[in-house]
Coordinates of C-alpha atoms and ligand atoms in Angstrom, one line a residue:
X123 CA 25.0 -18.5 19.1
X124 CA 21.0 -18.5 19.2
X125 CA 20.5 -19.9 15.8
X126 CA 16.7 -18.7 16.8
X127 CA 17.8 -15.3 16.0
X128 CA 17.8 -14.3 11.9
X129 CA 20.7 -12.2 10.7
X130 CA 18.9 -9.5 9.3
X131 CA 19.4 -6.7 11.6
X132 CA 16.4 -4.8 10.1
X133 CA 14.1 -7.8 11.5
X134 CA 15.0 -8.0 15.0
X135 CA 13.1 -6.7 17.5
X136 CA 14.8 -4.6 20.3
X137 CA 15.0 -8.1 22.8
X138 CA 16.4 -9.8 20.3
X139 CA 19.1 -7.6 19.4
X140 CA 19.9 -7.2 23.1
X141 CA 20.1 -10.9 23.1
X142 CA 22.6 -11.0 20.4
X143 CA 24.7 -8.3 22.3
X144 CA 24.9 -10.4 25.1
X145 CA 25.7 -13.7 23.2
X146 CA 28.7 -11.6 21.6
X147 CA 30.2 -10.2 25.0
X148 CA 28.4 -6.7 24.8
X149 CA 26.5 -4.9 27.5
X150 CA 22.7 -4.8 27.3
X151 CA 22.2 -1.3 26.5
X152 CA 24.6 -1.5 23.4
X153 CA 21.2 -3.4 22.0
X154 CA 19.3 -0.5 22.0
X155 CA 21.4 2.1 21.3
X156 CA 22.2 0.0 18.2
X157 CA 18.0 -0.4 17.6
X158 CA 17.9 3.3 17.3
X159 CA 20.4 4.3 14.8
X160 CA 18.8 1.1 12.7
X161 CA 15.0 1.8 13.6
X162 CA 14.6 5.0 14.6
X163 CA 17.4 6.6 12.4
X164 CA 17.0 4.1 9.2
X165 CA 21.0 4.2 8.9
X166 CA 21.5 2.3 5.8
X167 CA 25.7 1.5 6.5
X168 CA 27.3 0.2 9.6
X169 CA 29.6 3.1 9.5
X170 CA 26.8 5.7 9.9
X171 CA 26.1 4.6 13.3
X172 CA 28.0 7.3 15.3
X173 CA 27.5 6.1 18.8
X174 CA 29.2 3.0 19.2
X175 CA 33.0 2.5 18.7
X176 CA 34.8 0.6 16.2
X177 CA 35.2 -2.8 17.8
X178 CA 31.8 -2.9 19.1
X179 CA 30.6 -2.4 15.7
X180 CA 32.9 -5.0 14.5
X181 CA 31.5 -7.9 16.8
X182 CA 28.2 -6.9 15.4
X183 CA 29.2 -7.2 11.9
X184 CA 30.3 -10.5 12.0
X185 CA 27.1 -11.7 13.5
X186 CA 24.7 -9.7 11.6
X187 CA 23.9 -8.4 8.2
X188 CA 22.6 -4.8 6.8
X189 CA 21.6 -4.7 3.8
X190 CA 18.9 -1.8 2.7
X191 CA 16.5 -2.7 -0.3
X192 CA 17.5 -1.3 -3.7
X193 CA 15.6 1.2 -5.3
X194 CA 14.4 0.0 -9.1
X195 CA 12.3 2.7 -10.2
X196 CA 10.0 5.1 -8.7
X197 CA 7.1 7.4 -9.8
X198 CA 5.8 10.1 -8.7
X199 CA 2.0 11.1 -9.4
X200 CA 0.6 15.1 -9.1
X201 CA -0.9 14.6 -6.0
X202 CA 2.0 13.7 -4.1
X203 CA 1.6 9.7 -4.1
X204 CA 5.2 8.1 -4.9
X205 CA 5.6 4.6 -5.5
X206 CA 8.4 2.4 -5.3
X207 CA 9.8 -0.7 -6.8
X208 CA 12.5 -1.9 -4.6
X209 CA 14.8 -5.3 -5.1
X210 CA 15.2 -7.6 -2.3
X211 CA 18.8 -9.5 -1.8
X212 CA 17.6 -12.3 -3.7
X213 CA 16.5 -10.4 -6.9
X214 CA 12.9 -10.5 -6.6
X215 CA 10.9 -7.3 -6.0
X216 CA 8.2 -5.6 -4.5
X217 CA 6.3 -2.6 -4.3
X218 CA 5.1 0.3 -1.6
X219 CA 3.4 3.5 -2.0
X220 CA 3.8 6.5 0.3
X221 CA 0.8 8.4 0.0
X222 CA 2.0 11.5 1.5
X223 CA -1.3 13.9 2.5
X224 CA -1.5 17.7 2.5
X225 CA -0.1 18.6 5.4
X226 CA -2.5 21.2 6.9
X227 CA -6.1 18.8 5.9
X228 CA -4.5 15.9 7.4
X229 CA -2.5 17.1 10.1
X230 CA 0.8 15.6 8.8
X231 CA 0.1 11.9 7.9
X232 CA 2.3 10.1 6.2
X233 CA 0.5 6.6 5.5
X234 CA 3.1 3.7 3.5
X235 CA 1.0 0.8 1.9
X236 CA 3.2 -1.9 2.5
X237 CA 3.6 -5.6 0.7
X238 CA 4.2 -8.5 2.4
X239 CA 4.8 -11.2 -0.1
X240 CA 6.0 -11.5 -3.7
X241 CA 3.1 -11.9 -5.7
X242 CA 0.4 -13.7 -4.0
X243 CA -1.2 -16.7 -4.6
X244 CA -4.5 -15.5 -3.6
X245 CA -5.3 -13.8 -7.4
X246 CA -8.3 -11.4 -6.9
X247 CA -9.8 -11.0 -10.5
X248 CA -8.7 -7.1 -10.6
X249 CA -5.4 -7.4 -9.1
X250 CA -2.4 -7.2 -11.2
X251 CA -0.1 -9.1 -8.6
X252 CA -2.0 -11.8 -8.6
X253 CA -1.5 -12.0 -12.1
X254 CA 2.0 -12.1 -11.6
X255 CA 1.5 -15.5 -9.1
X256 CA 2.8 -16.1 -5.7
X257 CA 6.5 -16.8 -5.0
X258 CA 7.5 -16.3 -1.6
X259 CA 6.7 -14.3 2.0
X260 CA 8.6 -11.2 2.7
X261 CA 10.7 -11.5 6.1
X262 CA 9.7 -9.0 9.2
X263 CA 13.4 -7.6 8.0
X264 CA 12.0 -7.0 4.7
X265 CA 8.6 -5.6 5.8
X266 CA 10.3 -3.3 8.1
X267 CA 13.4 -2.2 5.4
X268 CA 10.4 -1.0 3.0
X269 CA 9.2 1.7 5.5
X270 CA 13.1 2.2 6.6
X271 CA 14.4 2.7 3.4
X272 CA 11.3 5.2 2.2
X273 CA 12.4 7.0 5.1
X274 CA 16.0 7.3 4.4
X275 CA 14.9 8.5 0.6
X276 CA 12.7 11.0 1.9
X277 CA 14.8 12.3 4.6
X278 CA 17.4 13.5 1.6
X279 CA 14.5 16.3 1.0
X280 CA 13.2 16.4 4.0
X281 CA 15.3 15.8 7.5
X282 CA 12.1 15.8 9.7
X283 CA 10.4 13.0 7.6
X284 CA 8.3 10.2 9.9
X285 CA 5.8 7.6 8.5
X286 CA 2.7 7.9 10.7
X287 CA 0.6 5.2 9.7
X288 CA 1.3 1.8 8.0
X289 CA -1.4 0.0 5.8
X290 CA -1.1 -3.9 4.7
X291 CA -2.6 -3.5 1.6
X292 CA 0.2 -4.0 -1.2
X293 CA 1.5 -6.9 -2.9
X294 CA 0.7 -10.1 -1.2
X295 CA -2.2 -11.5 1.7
X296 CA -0.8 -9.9 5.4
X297 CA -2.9 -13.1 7.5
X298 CA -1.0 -15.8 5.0
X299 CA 2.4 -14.3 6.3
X300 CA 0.9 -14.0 9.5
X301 CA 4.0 -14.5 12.2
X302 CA 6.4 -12.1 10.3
X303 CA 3.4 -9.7 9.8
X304 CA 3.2 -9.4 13.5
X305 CA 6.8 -9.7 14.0
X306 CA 7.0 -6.3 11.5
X307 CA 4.3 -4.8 13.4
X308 CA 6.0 -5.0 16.8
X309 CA 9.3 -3.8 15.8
X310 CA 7.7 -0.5 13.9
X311 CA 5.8 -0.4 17.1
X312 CA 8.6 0.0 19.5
X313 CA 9.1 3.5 21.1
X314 CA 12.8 3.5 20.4
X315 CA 12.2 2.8 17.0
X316 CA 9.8 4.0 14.2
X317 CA 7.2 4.7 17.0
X318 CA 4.3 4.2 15.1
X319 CA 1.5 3.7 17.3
X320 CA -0.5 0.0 17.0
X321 CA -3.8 2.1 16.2
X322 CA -2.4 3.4 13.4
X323 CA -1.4 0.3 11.5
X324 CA -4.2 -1.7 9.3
X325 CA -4.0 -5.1 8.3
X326 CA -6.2 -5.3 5.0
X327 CA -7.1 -9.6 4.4
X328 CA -8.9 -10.8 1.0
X329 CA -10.7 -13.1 4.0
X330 CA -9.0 -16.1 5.6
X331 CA -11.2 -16.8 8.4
X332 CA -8.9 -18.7 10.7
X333 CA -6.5 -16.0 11.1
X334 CA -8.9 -13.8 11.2
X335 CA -9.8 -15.6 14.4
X336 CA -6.0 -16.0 15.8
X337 CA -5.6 -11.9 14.8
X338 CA -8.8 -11.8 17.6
X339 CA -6.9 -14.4 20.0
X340 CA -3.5 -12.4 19.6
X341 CA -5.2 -8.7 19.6
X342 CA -2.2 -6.6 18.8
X343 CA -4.7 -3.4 18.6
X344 CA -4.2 -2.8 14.8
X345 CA -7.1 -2.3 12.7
X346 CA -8.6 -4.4 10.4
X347 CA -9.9 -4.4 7.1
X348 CA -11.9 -6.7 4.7
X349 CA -11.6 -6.9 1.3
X350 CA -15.3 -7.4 0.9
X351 CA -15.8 -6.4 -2.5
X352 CA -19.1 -8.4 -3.2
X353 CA -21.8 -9.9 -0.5
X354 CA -22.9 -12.4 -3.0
X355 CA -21.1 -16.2 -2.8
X356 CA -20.9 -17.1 -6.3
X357 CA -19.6 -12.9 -7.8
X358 CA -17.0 -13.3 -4.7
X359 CA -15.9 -16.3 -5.9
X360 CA -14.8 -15.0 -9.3
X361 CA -13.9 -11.9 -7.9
X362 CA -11.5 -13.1 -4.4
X363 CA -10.7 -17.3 -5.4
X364 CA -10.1 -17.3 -1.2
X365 CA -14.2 -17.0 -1.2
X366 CA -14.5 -20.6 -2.0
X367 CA -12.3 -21.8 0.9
X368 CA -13.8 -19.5 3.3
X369 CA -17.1 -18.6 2.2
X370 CA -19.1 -15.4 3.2
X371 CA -20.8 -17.2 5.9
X372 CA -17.2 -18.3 7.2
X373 CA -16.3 -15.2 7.0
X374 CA -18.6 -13.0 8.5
X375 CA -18.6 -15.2 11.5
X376 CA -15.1 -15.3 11.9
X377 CA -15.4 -11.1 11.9
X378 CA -18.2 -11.3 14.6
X379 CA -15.7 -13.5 16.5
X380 CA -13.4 -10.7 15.8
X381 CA -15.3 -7.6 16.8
X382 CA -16.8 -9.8 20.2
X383 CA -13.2 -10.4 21.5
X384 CA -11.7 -7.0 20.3
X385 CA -14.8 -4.5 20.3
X386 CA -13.3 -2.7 17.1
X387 CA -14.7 -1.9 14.3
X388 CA -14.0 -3.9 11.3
X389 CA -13.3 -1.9 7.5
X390 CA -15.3 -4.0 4.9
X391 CA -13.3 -2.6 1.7
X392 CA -15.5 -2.6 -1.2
X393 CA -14.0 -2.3 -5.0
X394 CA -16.4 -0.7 -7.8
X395 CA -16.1 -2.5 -11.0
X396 CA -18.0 -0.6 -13.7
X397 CA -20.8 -2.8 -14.8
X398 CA -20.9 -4.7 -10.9
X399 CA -22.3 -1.6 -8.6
X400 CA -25.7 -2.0 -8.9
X401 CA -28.5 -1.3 -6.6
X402 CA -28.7 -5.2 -6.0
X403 CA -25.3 -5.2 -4.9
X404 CA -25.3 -2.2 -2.6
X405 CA -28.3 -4.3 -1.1
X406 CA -26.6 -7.4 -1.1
X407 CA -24.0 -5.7 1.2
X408 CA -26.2 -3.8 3.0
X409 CA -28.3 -7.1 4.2
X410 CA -24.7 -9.1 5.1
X411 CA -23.5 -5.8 7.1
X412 CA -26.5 -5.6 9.3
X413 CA -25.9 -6.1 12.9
X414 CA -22.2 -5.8 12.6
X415 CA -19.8 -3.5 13.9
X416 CA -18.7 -2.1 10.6
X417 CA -17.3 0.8 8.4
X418 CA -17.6 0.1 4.5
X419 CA -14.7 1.7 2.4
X420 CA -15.9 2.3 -1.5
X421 CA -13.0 1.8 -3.6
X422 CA -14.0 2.7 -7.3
X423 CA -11.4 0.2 -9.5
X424 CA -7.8 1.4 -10.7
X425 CA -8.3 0.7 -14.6
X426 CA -5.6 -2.1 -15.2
X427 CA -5.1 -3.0 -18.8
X428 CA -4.6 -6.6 -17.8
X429 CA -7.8 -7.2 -16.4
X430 CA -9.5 -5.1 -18.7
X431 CA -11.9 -3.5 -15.6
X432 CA -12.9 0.2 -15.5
X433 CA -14.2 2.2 -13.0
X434 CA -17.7 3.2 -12.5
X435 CA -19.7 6.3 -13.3
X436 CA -19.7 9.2 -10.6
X437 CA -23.6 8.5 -10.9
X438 CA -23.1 4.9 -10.1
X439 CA -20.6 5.2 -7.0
X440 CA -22.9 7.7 -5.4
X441 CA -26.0 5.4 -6.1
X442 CA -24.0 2.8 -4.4
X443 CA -22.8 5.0 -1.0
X444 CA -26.8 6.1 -0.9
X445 CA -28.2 2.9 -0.4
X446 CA -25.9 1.8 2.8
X447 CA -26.0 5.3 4.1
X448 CA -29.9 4.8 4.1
X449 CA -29.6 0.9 5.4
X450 CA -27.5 2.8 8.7
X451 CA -24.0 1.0 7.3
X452 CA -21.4 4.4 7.7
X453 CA -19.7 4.6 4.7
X454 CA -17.1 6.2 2.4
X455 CA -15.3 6.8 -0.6
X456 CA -11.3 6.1 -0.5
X457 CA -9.7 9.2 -2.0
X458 CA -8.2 8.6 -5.3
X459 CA -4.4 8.7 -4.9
X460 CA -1.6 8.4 -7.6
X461 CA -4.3 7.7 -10.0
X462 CA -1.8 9.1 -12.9
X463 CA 1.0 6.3 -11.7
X464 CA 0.8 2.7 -12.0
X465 CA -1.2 2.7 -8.2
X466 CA -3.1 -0.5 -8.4
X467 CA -0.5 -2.5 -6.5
X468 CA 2.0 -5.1 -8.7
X469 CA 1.3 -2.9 -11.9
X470 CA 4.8 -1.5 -11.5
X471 CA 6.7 -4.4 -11.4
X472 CA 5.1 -5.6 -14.3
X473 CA 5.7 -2.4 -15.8
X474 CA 9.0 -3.3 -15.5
X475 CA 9.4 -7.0 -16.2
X476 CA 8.2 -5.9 -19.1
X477 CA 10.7 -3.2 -19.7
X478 CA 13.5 -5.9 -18.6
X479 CA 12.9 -8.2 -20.8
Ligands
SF4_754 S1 -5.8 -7.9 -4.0 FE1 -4.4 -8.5 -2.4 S2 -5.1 -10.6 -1.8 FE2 -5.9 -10.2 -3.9 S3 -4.4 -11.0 -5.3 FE3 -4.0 -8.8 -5.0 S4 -2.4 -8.8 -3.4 FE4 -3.4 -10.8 -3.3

């Protein structure tokens, strides 16, 4: 037996599970039929996979598992956005939000925010999973299983359901789970799978530089954002605690690295705070942007009792769009999704810790 091999099914790419068919006496090509029916066809019991017999299927159970997350709780906000808490085997849980656009504007995408730790132990000031600390990475299996299992759940209504495009923006920092990241990235990748094309999958990082630089080295095609937030050393350092690790110099050299190996365009994602989005700070940004290949996302703040921040004035947030625009930095304003749900990520599970206890 390759002990190399995890037992999850879920996180196996499609080599590996042809390597386990082959270890257990089955031909190659049992590997990927089996990869569909998991991948492709988010089959959440052994039984449901139709195209292999009985024994076959056997030989497989004994060497690997299947297990689907459990759905805790899940809300749904008026503009379509559902979020869900799901438990992993070991109890611990973690959210994802499907932010499912109008069809007809956005030519049928499908984006799932995904989370790829529990908690994190980075602890952005307005984040309410850092609040909640960091105690473990999720496993490619379990990255994977969130958009699986949102696709079993949706197919119920809808039998044509696909996620189109996968963000790295929920609970937890993508670069410091960086091998499993990737892992999760090639198997959703894979044609006979999810299919969801490498362009179309964003890793979002609070900034840590050196893997920043391997993503570079690596260049798996998937975008990348930056969760800027501030271009000024000592309001960063409150804000994202990373900042004193990897400082804005660090960082913005590390993202020139980036864009001179890859030749893509980096997001720089900036949060408004009410009281923070001043004119100084729109030309602090402005000034650190200059020269590089960038797109800055404006993300006014998701009020979170916690952290007691609120969002800015519509005045404000267009004051602060203005001056980039006029500085030549493109720029825009995320759309406001699930804004009447708990859509700042890691305020659901605390929602219901809370209601737990
Ligand atoms: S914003 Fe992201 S990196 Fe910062 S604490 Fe929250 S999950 Fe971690």
């Amino acid at each position: 037996m390759n002990t190399m091999v995890s037992s999850d099914i879920r996180g196996l790419t499609e080599d590996e599970l042809i390597l386990v068919c082959q270890e257990i006496g089955l031909p190659k090509f049992r590997g990927r039929q089996i990869f569909q029916w998991i991948q492709q066809k988010a089959v959440q019991h052994w039984d449901e996979i139709k195209n292999v017999g009985k024994p076959d299927l056997e030989k497989i159970r004994g060497r690997l598992t299947l297990e689907p997350l459990q759905l805790l709780r899940e809300q749904v906000s008026k503009d379509g956005t559902r979020k869900f808490l799901f438990q992993l085997a070991d109890g611990q849980s973690i959210e994802c939000v499907l932010m499912d656009y109008d069809r007809v504007k956005s030519r049928n995408r499908r984006t799932v925010c995904l989370s790829t730790q529990v908690g994190c132990p980075v602890g952005c000031a307005f984040c309410a999973t850092g609040l909640s600390g960091w105690q473990r990475n999720l496993s490619a299996g379990e990255i994977v299983g969130q958009i699986l299992d949102i696709t079993h759940l949706m197919r119920q209504e809808d039998p044509e359901f696909q996620v189109t495009n996968v963000v790295f923006m929920g609970m937890g920092e993508p670069l410091l789970n960086y091998d499993e990241v990737l892992k999760g990235i090639q198997i959703l990748n894979r044609e006979a799978g999810q299919n969801i094309g490498m362009r179309r999958m964003t890793i979002s990082t609070s900034g840590v530089a050196p893997k920043i630089r391997q993503l570079a080295e690596d260049n798996p095609q998937v975008g990348l954002a930056v969760s800027l937030h501030s271009a000024n050393d000592e309001i960063r350092n409150d804000l994202i605690p990373i900042n004193r690790r990897y400082p804005l110099a660090e960082l913005m050299k590390a993202c020139r690295e980036y864009t001179e190996a890859t030749n893509r365009r980096i997001t720089f994602e900036v949060a408004l705070i009410a009281g923070q989005a001043t004119q100084k700070a729109a030309d602090e940004v402005a000034r650190l942007l200059q020269g590089q290949l960038a797109h800055v996302n404006l993300i006014p703040v998701n009020p979170v009792v916690e952290t007691g921040m609120a969002r800015p004035e519509p005045e404000e947030i267009q004051r602060f769009a203005r001056v980039l625009e006029q500085q030549g930095i493109p720029v825009s304003l995320r759309e406001e999704k699930g804004t009447d749900i708990d859509a700042a990520c890691g305020q659901l599970r605390r929602q219901w810790e809370s209601d737990e206890k």
